[in-house]
Amino acid sequence: MRLNIHTFIHPTIQTLAYEIIYQKSHKQPQYTDNEKTLGMLIFYEILRKWLTIDHIYIKKVDILKERHLLNQLDKYLIITNIIECYNILADVRRILPESYLKHIDFNNINNTFYYNEELQKYKIIIFEKFLKNYGIIEIINYLQKSNQINLNHVKIVCLTCNNNILKYLAKKHPQVNIYTIKIN
């Protein structure tokens, strides 16, 4: 089966991402403003078809007010390495107020990912800057088996991802959506 891979083609997203990728590969200091802007743009792109907005009209005696509110029933869980991705995720709560962050070290998973609440009620976003190790597969296996999560409610987001990991995900979990800028 095929894997659902979505590449960001917007020139602003690509420019900011390639600056961050270049800075990482050449061990140069990273600019947090670029990462914050990139995070907002990436989350806008992945959420624009996933968010539901309720339109509310409030009628008063002489005026009519219109409000647009996010659906309060939708809750989002962002699984990420907060230490590495903090700058990118710093302003996400501005566009996604009903979101919760769960820290995980993708390099050292060893039974560190257990979440007590019912994961079925969340839409899950797994964010990793550079998807290069197989820890992501353990997380997806855990989500599917232990909590019986519908993997259509899971999105993996990364700046770059390894081709071998994509091949493995395509065999085991083809229904997962992956959003990336570059495939290595």
PDB file of N, CA, C and O in Angstrom, residues 3 14 16 23 38 44 123 144 152 158:
ATOM      1  N   LEU A   3       1.879   5.149   1.143  1.00  0.00           N
ATOM      2  CA  LEU A   3       1.908   6.007   2.311  1.00  0.00           C
ATOM      3  C   LEU A   3       1.458   7.398   1.894  1.00  0.00           C
ATOM      4  O   LEU A   3       1.748   7.844   0.788  1.00  0.00           O
ATOM      5  N   GLN A  14       9.532  26.485   2.590  1.00  0.00           N
ATOM      6  CA  GLN A  14      10.761  25.838   2.126  1.00  0.00           C
ATOM      7  C   GLN A  14      11.998  26.673   2.433  1.00  0.00           C
ATOM      8  O   GLN A  14      13.020  26.138   2.871  1.00  0.00           O
ATOM      9  N   LEU A  16      12.487  28.957   4.861  1.00  0.00           N
ATOM     10  CA  LEU A  16      12.781  28.924   6.295  1.00  0.00           C
ATOM     11  C   LEU A  16      13.301  27.550   6.725  1.00  0.00           C
ATOM     12  O   LEU A  16      14.238  27.452   7.518  1.00  0.00           O
ATOM     13  N   GLN A  23      21.610  25.310   8.837  1.00  0.00           N
ATOM     14  CA  GLN A  23      22.240  25.691  10.103  1.00  0.00           C
ATOM     15  C   GLN A  23      22.531  24.470  10.959  1.00  0.00           C
ATOM     16  O   GLN A  23      23.571  24.388  11.602  1.00  0.00           O
ATOM     17  N   LEU A  38       8.340  29.456  11.089  1.00  0.00           N
ATOM     18  CA  LEU A  38       8.182  28.183  10.387  1.00  0.00           C
ATOM     19  C   LEU A  38       7.154  27.302  11.097  1.00  0.00           C
ATOM     20  O   LEU A  38       6.310  26.681  10.449  1.00  0.00           O
ATOM     21  N   TYR A  44      -0.254  25.797  10.419  1.00  0.00           N
ATOM     22  CA  TYR A  44      -1.368  26.315   9.628  1.00  0.00           C
ATOM     23  C   TYR A  44      -1.684  25.357   8.477  1.00  0.00           C
ATOM     24  O   TYR A  44      -2.839  25.012   8.238  1.00  0.00           O
ATOM     25  N   LYS A 123      -6.875  14.160  18.624  1.00  0.00           N
ATOM     26  CA  LYS A 123      -6.248  14.120  17.311  1.00  0.00           C
ATOM     27  C   LYS A 123      -4.765  14.298  17.606  1.00  0.00           C
ATOM     28  O   LYS A 123      -4.372  15.206  18.341  1.00  0.00           O
ATOM     29  N   GLN A 144      -1.407   2.356  18.200  1.00  0.00           N
ATOM     30  CA  GLN A 144      -2.372   1.495  17.530  1.00  0.00           C
ATOM     31  C   GLN A 144      -2.763   0.298  18.386  1.00  0.00           C
ATOM     32  O   GLN A 144      -3.937  -0.020  18.514  1.00  0.00           O
ATOM     33  N   ASN A 152      -5.871   7.284  11.206  1.00  0.00           N
ATOM     34  CA  ASN A 152      -6.281   8.418  10.376  1.00  0.00           C
ATOM     35  C   ASN A 152      -6.307   9.704  11.194  1.00  0.00           C
ATOM     36  O   ASN A 152      -6.347  10.793  10.639  1.00  0.00           O
ATOM     37  N   CYS A 158       7.510  16.606  10.073  1.00  0.00           N
ATOM     38  CA  CYS A 158       8.958  16.736  10.230  1.00  0.00           C
ATOM     39  C   CYS A 158       9.506  17.636   9.139  1.00  0.00           C
ATOM     40  O   CYS A 158       8.877  17.813   8.094  1.00  0.00           O
TER      41      CYS A 158
END
